[in-house]
Amino acid sequence: MKRVLGVYSAPRGHWVGDGFPVRSMFSYQDHGKQLSPFLLLDHAGPAQFTPTSRPRGVGQHPHCGFETVTIVYKGEVAHRDSTGKGGVIGPGDVQWMTAGSGILHEEFHSEAFSQSGGDLEMVQLWVNLPAKDKMTAPGYQAIEDQTIPSLDLPDGAGTVRVIAGEYAGKRGPARTFTPMNVLDLRLAMGKASELPIAAGWTSALIVLHGTVLVNGETVAHEAQMVVLDRNGSDVLIEANNDAVVLLLSGEPIDEPVVGQGPFVMNSREEIGQAIADFNSGRFGQM
């Protein structure tokens, strides 16, 4: 089994725009190389919103040099970007956006959700791009819930949705630039499951709800992250109560990470070029 290196609690929450109260489970500033190729994960909600005629959210903003992965658990989010793509994602849906050489983006609560109000919960994961792909053309993958394989874990231990990568011979629909698994787990109380992770890969468990016991010795609660050693393979997870967990694993990108706000590149000079490209309108128009 992969050895547990540490358990980390999310800091106090903050708002992104006026629509997303988030806790940052990790970022490249605090975990850097330890979690490559993953850069950041924000858990938004769960939060209750009252009805409104003006959608809440985040207005136009740029990204460059990486990908954003939005997974919706409750509520609806409407989005659009400077490639002309957009739409509405609801419970179970995933938006996998490649910022690449630069993109403008906005995301708000959908019109229907704004008018009705209700519970909102989602996560946004940032995935790094290797240097050779930093300037790839921006792109977008709309991944609907029904296209994501959902499998029962052995012995009634719960279910796993394969968003990216592979589990038990089923491949997730997301196309990735480097090898990785993004697995969305629902774990049943009192049951244990051994999950595959390749030797040499980065891996982390993000506990969104519930409490789990990792490898029979380490307890992790809601809003905590478990970081595993790259040595060894596989992890054993037992749910002390019903739990929702994201299992992230991937082949590390052994390159410098230099970030500034919504830009993540390999050097300070490249950050300067990304800012210049944005200011000159090269990210397109919305």
Short mmCIF file of C-alpha atoms in Angstrom, two decimals:
data_model
loop_
_atom_site.label_atom_id
_atom_site.label_comp_id
_atom_site.label_asym_id
_atom_site.label_seq_id
_atom_site.Cartn_x
_atom_site.Cartn_y
_atom_site.Cartn_z
CA MET A 1 0.00 0.00 0.00
CA LYS A 2 1.02 3.61 -0.47
CA ARG A 3 2.11 5.13 2.84
CA VAL A 4 0.19 8.12 4.22
CA LEU A 5 2.44 11.19 4.21
CA GLY A 6 0.03 13.57 5.87
CA VAL A 7 -3.54 14.66 6.55
CA TYR A 8 -4.34 18.31 5.87
CA SER A 9 -7.42 20.31 6.87
CA ALA A 10 -8.94 22.93 4.60
CA PRO A 11 -8.48 26.52 5.80
CA ARG A 12 -11.41 28.80 6.48
CA GLY A 13 -13.58 29.48 3.48
CA HIS A 14 -13.68 32.50 1.20
CA TRP A 15 -15.93 33.72 -1.59
CA VAL A 16 -15.17 33.47 -5.30
CA GLY A 17 -17.36 36.14 -6.85
CA ASP A 18 -20.75 36.27 -5.16
CA GLY A 19 -21.81 32.74 -6.12
CA PHE A 20 -19.23 30.33 -4.77
CA PRO A 21 -18.30 30.06 -1.08
CA VAL A 22 -15.22 27.82 -1.27
CA ARG A 23 -12.63 26.07 0.86
CA SER A 24 -9.29 25.52 -0.88
CA MET A 25 -8.36 21.90 -0.12
CA PHE A 26 -4.89 22.44 -1.60
CA SER A 27 -2.97 24.69 -3.97
CA TYR A 28 0.39 24.58 -5.74
CA GLN A 29 1.66 27.25 -3.33
CA ASP A 30 1.37 24.89 -0.35
CA HIS A 31 1.79 21.43 -1.88
CA GLY A 32 3.59 22.13 -5.17
CA LYS A 33 5.63 19.18 -6.40
CA GLN A 34 4.00 16.86 -3.86
CA LEU A 35 0.71 16.83 -5.81
CA SER A 36 1.84 17.31 -9.44
CA PRO A 37 0.09 17.20 -11.93
CA PHE A 38 -2.70 18.63 -9.76
CA LEU A 39 -2.45 22.33 -8.92
CA LEU A 40 -5.46 23.32 -6.82
CA LEU A 41 -8.84 22.11 -5.63
CA ASP A 42 -11.67 24.32 -4.34
CA HIS A 43 -14.76 22.80 -2.72
CA ALA A 44 -17.72 25.15 -3.14
CA GLY A 45 -20.58 24.72 -0.68
CA PRO A 46 -22.71 22.98 0.18
CA ALA A 47 -24.54 26.28 0.50
CA GLN A 48 -28.19 27.36 0.36
CA PHE A 49 -29.08 30.22 -1.99
CA THR A 50 -32.35 32.13 -1.96
CA PRO A 51 -34.19 32.85 -5.24
CA THR A 52 -33.02 35.89 -7.21
CA SER A 53 -33.59 37.44 -10.61
CA ARG A 54 -29.89 38.26 -11.01
CA PRO A 55 -27.64 35.18 -11.33
CA ARG A 56 -24.75 35.04 -8.87
CA GLY A 57 -21.29 33.92 -9.93
CA VAL A 58 -17.98 35.06 -11.37
CA GLY A 59 -17.74 37.41 -14.34
CA GLN A 60 -15.26 37.34 -17.21
CA HIS A 61 -11.74 36.25 -16.16
CA PRO A 62 -8.71 34.72 -17.91
CA HIS A 63 -6.87 31.40 -17.54
CA CYS A 64 -3.62 30.26 -19.16
CA GLY A 65 -1.29 27.26 -18.98
CA PHE A 66 -3.48 24.61 -17.34
CA GLU A 67 -6.94 22.99 -17.25
CA THR A 68 -9.96 23.52 -15.00
CA VAL A 69 -12.23 20.61 -14.07
CA THR A 70 -15.61 21.47 -12.55
CA ILE A 71 -17.67 18.66 -10.98
CA VAL A 72 -21.21 19.55 -9.89
CA TYR A 73 -22.87 17.69 -7.01
CA LYS A 74 -25.88 19.97 -6.39
CA GLY A 75 -27.37 22.93 -8.24
CA GLU A 76 -26.63 24.20 -11.74
CA VAL A 77 -23.85 26.34 -13.20
CA ALA A 78 -24.00 28.17 -16.55
CA HIS A 79 -20.72 28.99 -18.24
CA ARG A 80 -19.30 30.37 -21.46
CA ASP A 81 -15.86 31.19 -22.82
CA SER A 82 -14.01 33.00 -25.59
CA THR A 83 -13.94 29.90 -27.83
CA GLY A 84 -17.71 30.27 -28.20
CA LYS A 85 -18.42 27.21 -26.07
CA GLY A 86 -20.72 27.14 -23.07
CA GLY A 87 -23.77 25.56 -21.53
CA VAL A 88 -25.30 24.45 -18.26
CA ILE A 89 -23.93 21.69 -16.04
CA GLY A 90 -25.98 20.08 -13.28
CA PRO A 91 -25.63 17.29 -10.73
CA GLY A 92 -23.14 14.65 -11.91
CA ASP A 93 -21.94 16.69 -14.91
CA VAL A 94 -18.33 17.73 -15.47
CA GLN A 95 -16.84 20.66 -17.37
CA TRP A 96 -13.23 19.99 -18.44
CA MET A 97 -11.79 23.19 -19.89
CA THR A 98 -8.30 23.47 -21.39
CA ALA A 99 -7.07 27.04 -21.01
CA GLY A 100 -3.83 26.30 -22.88
CA SER A 101 -2.50 29.42 -24.60
CA GLY A 102 -5.23 31.55 -23.04
CA ILE A 103 -8.98 31.73 -22.63
CA LEU A 104 -11.60 34.07 -21.18
CA HIS A 105 -14.29 32.45 -19.08
CA GLU A 106 -17.29 33.23 -16.90
CA GLU A 107 -19.51 31.09 -14.69
CA PHE A 108 -22.78 31.91 -12.97
CA HIS A 109 -25.61 30.03 -11.35
CA SER A 110 -27.98 28.96 -14.13
CA GLU A 111 -31.08 31.05 -14.75
CA ALA A 112 -33.37 28.25 -13.56
CA PHE A 113 -31.35 27.65 -10.37
CA SER A 114 -31.18 31.41 -9.69
CA GLN A 115 -34.95 31.72 -9.95
CA SER A 116 -35.71 28.68 -7.80
CA GLY A 117 -32.85 28.89 -5.31
CA GLY A 118 -31.61 25.80 -3.52
CA ASP A 119 -28.46 23.92 -2.55
CA LEU A 120 -25.22 24.36 -4.50
CA GLU A 121 -22.18 22.11 -4.18
CA MET A 122 -19.32 21.62 -6.62
CA VAL A 123 -15.57 21.27 -6.83
CA GLN A 124 -13.12 22.88 -9.19
CA LEU A 125 -9.81 21.14 -9.81
CA TRP A 126 -6.87 22.73 -11.64
CA VAL A 127 -4.72 20.30 -13.65
CA ASN A 128 -1.29 21.36 -14.87
CA LEU A 129 -0.15 21.07 -18.48
CA PRO A 130 3.41 19.99 -19.36
CA ALA A 131 5.64 22.64 -20.94
CA LYS A 132 5.19 21.21 -24.43
CA ASP A 133 1.40 21.67 -24.14
CA LYS A 134 1.22 24.99 -22.28
CA MET A 135 0.41 26.85 -25.50
CA THR A 136 -2.02 24.31 -26.90
CA ALA A 137 -5.21 25.73 -28.39
CA PRO A 138 -7.96 26.32 -25.81
CA GLY A 139 -10.63 23.64 -25.74
CA TYR A 140 -13.60 22.35 -23.85
CA GLN A 141 -15.07 18.96 -22.94
CA ALA A 142 -18.74 18.83 -21.91
CA ILE A 143 -19.04 15.59 -19.94
CA GLU A 144 -22.59 14.66 -18.98
CA ASP A 145 -23.39 12.45 -16.03
CA GLN A 146 -24.80 9.64 -18.18
CA THR A 147 -21.53 9.36 -20.13
CA ILE A 148 -19.43 8.75 -17.00
CA PRO A 149 -19.05 5.04 -16.15
CA SER A 150 -20.41 4.21 -12.69
CA LEU A 151 -19.38 0.88 -11.17
CA ASP A 152 -20.21 -0.95 -7.96
CA LEU A 153 -17.27 -1.53 -5.67
CA PRO A 154 -16.75 -5.13 -4.46
CA ASP A 155 -18.67 -6.42 -1.44
CA GLY A 156 -21.20 -3.58 -1.43
CA ALA A 157 -18.54 -1.01 -0.47
CA GLY A 158 -20.14 1.72 -2.60
CA THR A 159 -19.77 3.06 -6.12
CA VAL A 160 -17.09 4.73 -8.22
CA ARG A 161 -17.57 7.12 -11.14
CA VAL A 162 -14.63 7.14 -13.56
CA ILE A 163 -14.28 10.74 -14.75
CA ALA A 164 -10.75 10.33 -16.11
CA GLY A 165 -8.44 7.36 -16.40
CA GLU A 166 -9.49 3.79 -15.72
CA TYR A 167 -11.00 1.54 -13.07
CA ALA A 168 -11.82 -2.18 -13.48
CA GLY A 169 -11.46 -1.98 -17.25
CA LYS A 170 -13.78 1.03 -17.65
CA ARG A 171 -12.30 4.25 -18.99
CA GLY A 172 -13.54 7.70 -18.14
CA PRO A 173 -14.61 10.05 -20.94
CA ALA A 174 -12.17 12.89 -20.13
CA ARG A 175 -9.22 13.30 -22.48
CA THR A 176 -6.05 14.24 -20.59
CA PHE A 177 -2.60 15.45 -21.64
CA THR A 178 -0.77 13.30 -19.06
CA PRO A 179 -1.85 9.99 -17.48
CA MET A 180 -4.17 10.39 -14.48
CA ASN A 181 -7.22 9.01 -12.70
CA VAL A 182 -10.02 11.17 -11.33
CA LEU A 183 -12.40 8.88 -9.42
CA ASP A 184 -15.59 10.09 -7.71
CA LEU A 185 -16.35 7.69 -4.83
CA ARG A 186 -19.50 7.07 -2.77
CA LEU A 187 -18.49 4.82 0.11
CA ALA A 188 -20.86 2.80 2.31
CA MET A 189 -20.59 2.91 6.10
CA GLY A 190 -18.62 0.08 7.61
CA LYS A 191 -17.28 -1.19 4.29
CA ALA A 192 -13.72 -1.20 2.98
CA SER A 193 -12.40 -1.06 -0.56
CA GLU A 194 -8.91 -1.41 -2.03
CA LEU A 195 -8.40 0.99 -4.91
CA PRO A 196 -5.63 0.80 -7.52
CA ILE A 197 -2.96 3.51 -7.78
CA ALA A 198 0.10 3.08 -9.96
CA ALA A 199 3.53 2.97 -8.33
CA GLY A 200 5.37 6.26 -8.83
CA TRP A 201 2.17 8.28 -9.22
CA THR A 202 1.07 11.20 -7.09
CA SER A 203 -2.11 10.44 -5.17
CA ALA A 204 -4.47 12.18 -2.77
CA LEU A 205 -7.84 11.51 -1.19
CA ILE A 206 -10.17 14.51 -0.84
CA VAL A 207 -12.84 13.82 1.80
CA LEU A 208 -15.87 15.93 0.89
CA HIS A 209 -18.31 14.25 3.28
CA GLY A 210 -18.04 11.63 6.00
CA THR A 211 -15.09 10.02 7.75
CA VAL A 212 -12.71 7.39 6.37
CA LEU A 213 -9.95 5.15 7.67
CA VAL A 214 -6.98 4.91 5.29
CA ASN A 215 -4.82 1.78 5.21
CA GLY A 216 -6.26 0.69 8.55
CA GLU A 217 -4.44 3.38 10.54
CA THR A 218 -5.12 6.97 9.47
CA VAL A 219 -8.46 8.71 10.05
CA ALA A 220 -9.57 11.56 7.78
CA HIS A 221 -12.68 13.67 8.29
CA GLU A 222 -14.81 15.91 6.11
CA ALA A 223 -12.83 18.80 4.53
CA GLN A 224 -9.53 16.99 4.92
CA MET A 225 -7.02 15.74 2.36
CA VAL A 226 -4.85 12.63 2.66
CA VAL A 227 -1.58 12.76 0.70
CA LEU A 228 0.00 9.40 -0.17
CA ASP A 229 3.60 8.45 -0.96
CA ARG A 230 4.53 7.94 -4.61
CA ASN A 231 6.24 4.68 -3.64
CA GLY A 232 4.09 1.58 -3.32
CA SER A 233 0.75 0.99 -5.02
CA ASP A 234 -2.94 0.96 -4.12
CA VAL A 235 -4.81 2.27 -1.08
CA LEU A 236 -7.34 0.74 1.34
CA ILE A 237 -10.24 2.99 2.33
CA GLU A 238 -12.85 2.11 4.97
CA ALA A 239 -15.84 4.39 5.48
CA ASN A 240 -16.68 4.99 9.13
CA ASN A 241 -19.94 6.49 7.90
CA ASP A 242 -21.32 7.11 4.43
CA ALA A 243 -18.68 9.19 2.65
CA VAL A 244 -18.04 11.10 -0.56
CA VAL A 245 -14.38 11.09 -1.59
CA LEU A 246 -12.40 12.16 -4.65
CA LEU A 247 -9.39 9.98 -5.45
CA LEU A 248 -6.86 11.90 -7.54
CA SER A 249 -3.80 10.11 -8.92
CA GLY A 250 -1.48 10.94 -11.76
CA GLU A 251 1.94 10.78 -13.31
CA PRO A 252 3.96 13.72 -11.93
CA ILE A 253 5.11 16.49 -14.27
CA ASP A 254 8.74 17.08 -13.25
CA GLU A 255 8.93 20.73 -14.32
CA PRO A 256 9.00 24.12 -12.55
CA VAL A 257 5.64 25.61 -11.61
CA VAL A 258 5.39 29.40 -11.61
CA GLY A 259 1.96 30.90 -11.07
CA GLN A 260 0.39 34.31 -10.79
CA GLY A 261 -3.34 34.48 -10.25
CA PRO A 262 -5.07 32.68 -13.14
CA PHE A 263 -1.81 31.98 -15.04
CA VAL A 264 0.39 28.91 -14.38
CA MET A 265 3.55 28.58 -16.47
CA ASN A 266 7.15 27.31 -16.11
CA SER A 267 9.01 30.60 -15.59
CA ARG A 268 8.50 34.20 -14.54
CA GLU A 269 9.24 35.27 -18.14
CA GLU A 270 6.40 33.08 -19.41
CA ILE A 271 4.07 34.65 -16.83
CA GLY A 272 5.01 38.06 -18.17
CA GLN A 273 4.26 36.91 -21.72
CA ALA A 274 0.87 35.50 -20.64
CA ILE A 275 -0.06 38.81 -19.03
CA ALA A 276 1.03 40.66 -22.18
CA ASP A 277 -1.02 38.30 -24.35
CA PHE A 278 -4.08 38.86 -22.17
CA ASN A 279 -3.68 42.63 -22.17
CA SER A 280 -3.28 42.69 -25.96
CA GLY A 281 -6.52 40.75 -26.51
CA ARG A 282 -4.94 37.49 -27.69
CA PHE A 283 -7.20 35.45 -25.38
CA GLY A 284 -10.14 36.35 -27.63
CA GLN A 285 -13.39 38.14 -26.98
CA MET A 286 -16.64 37.22 -25.24
#
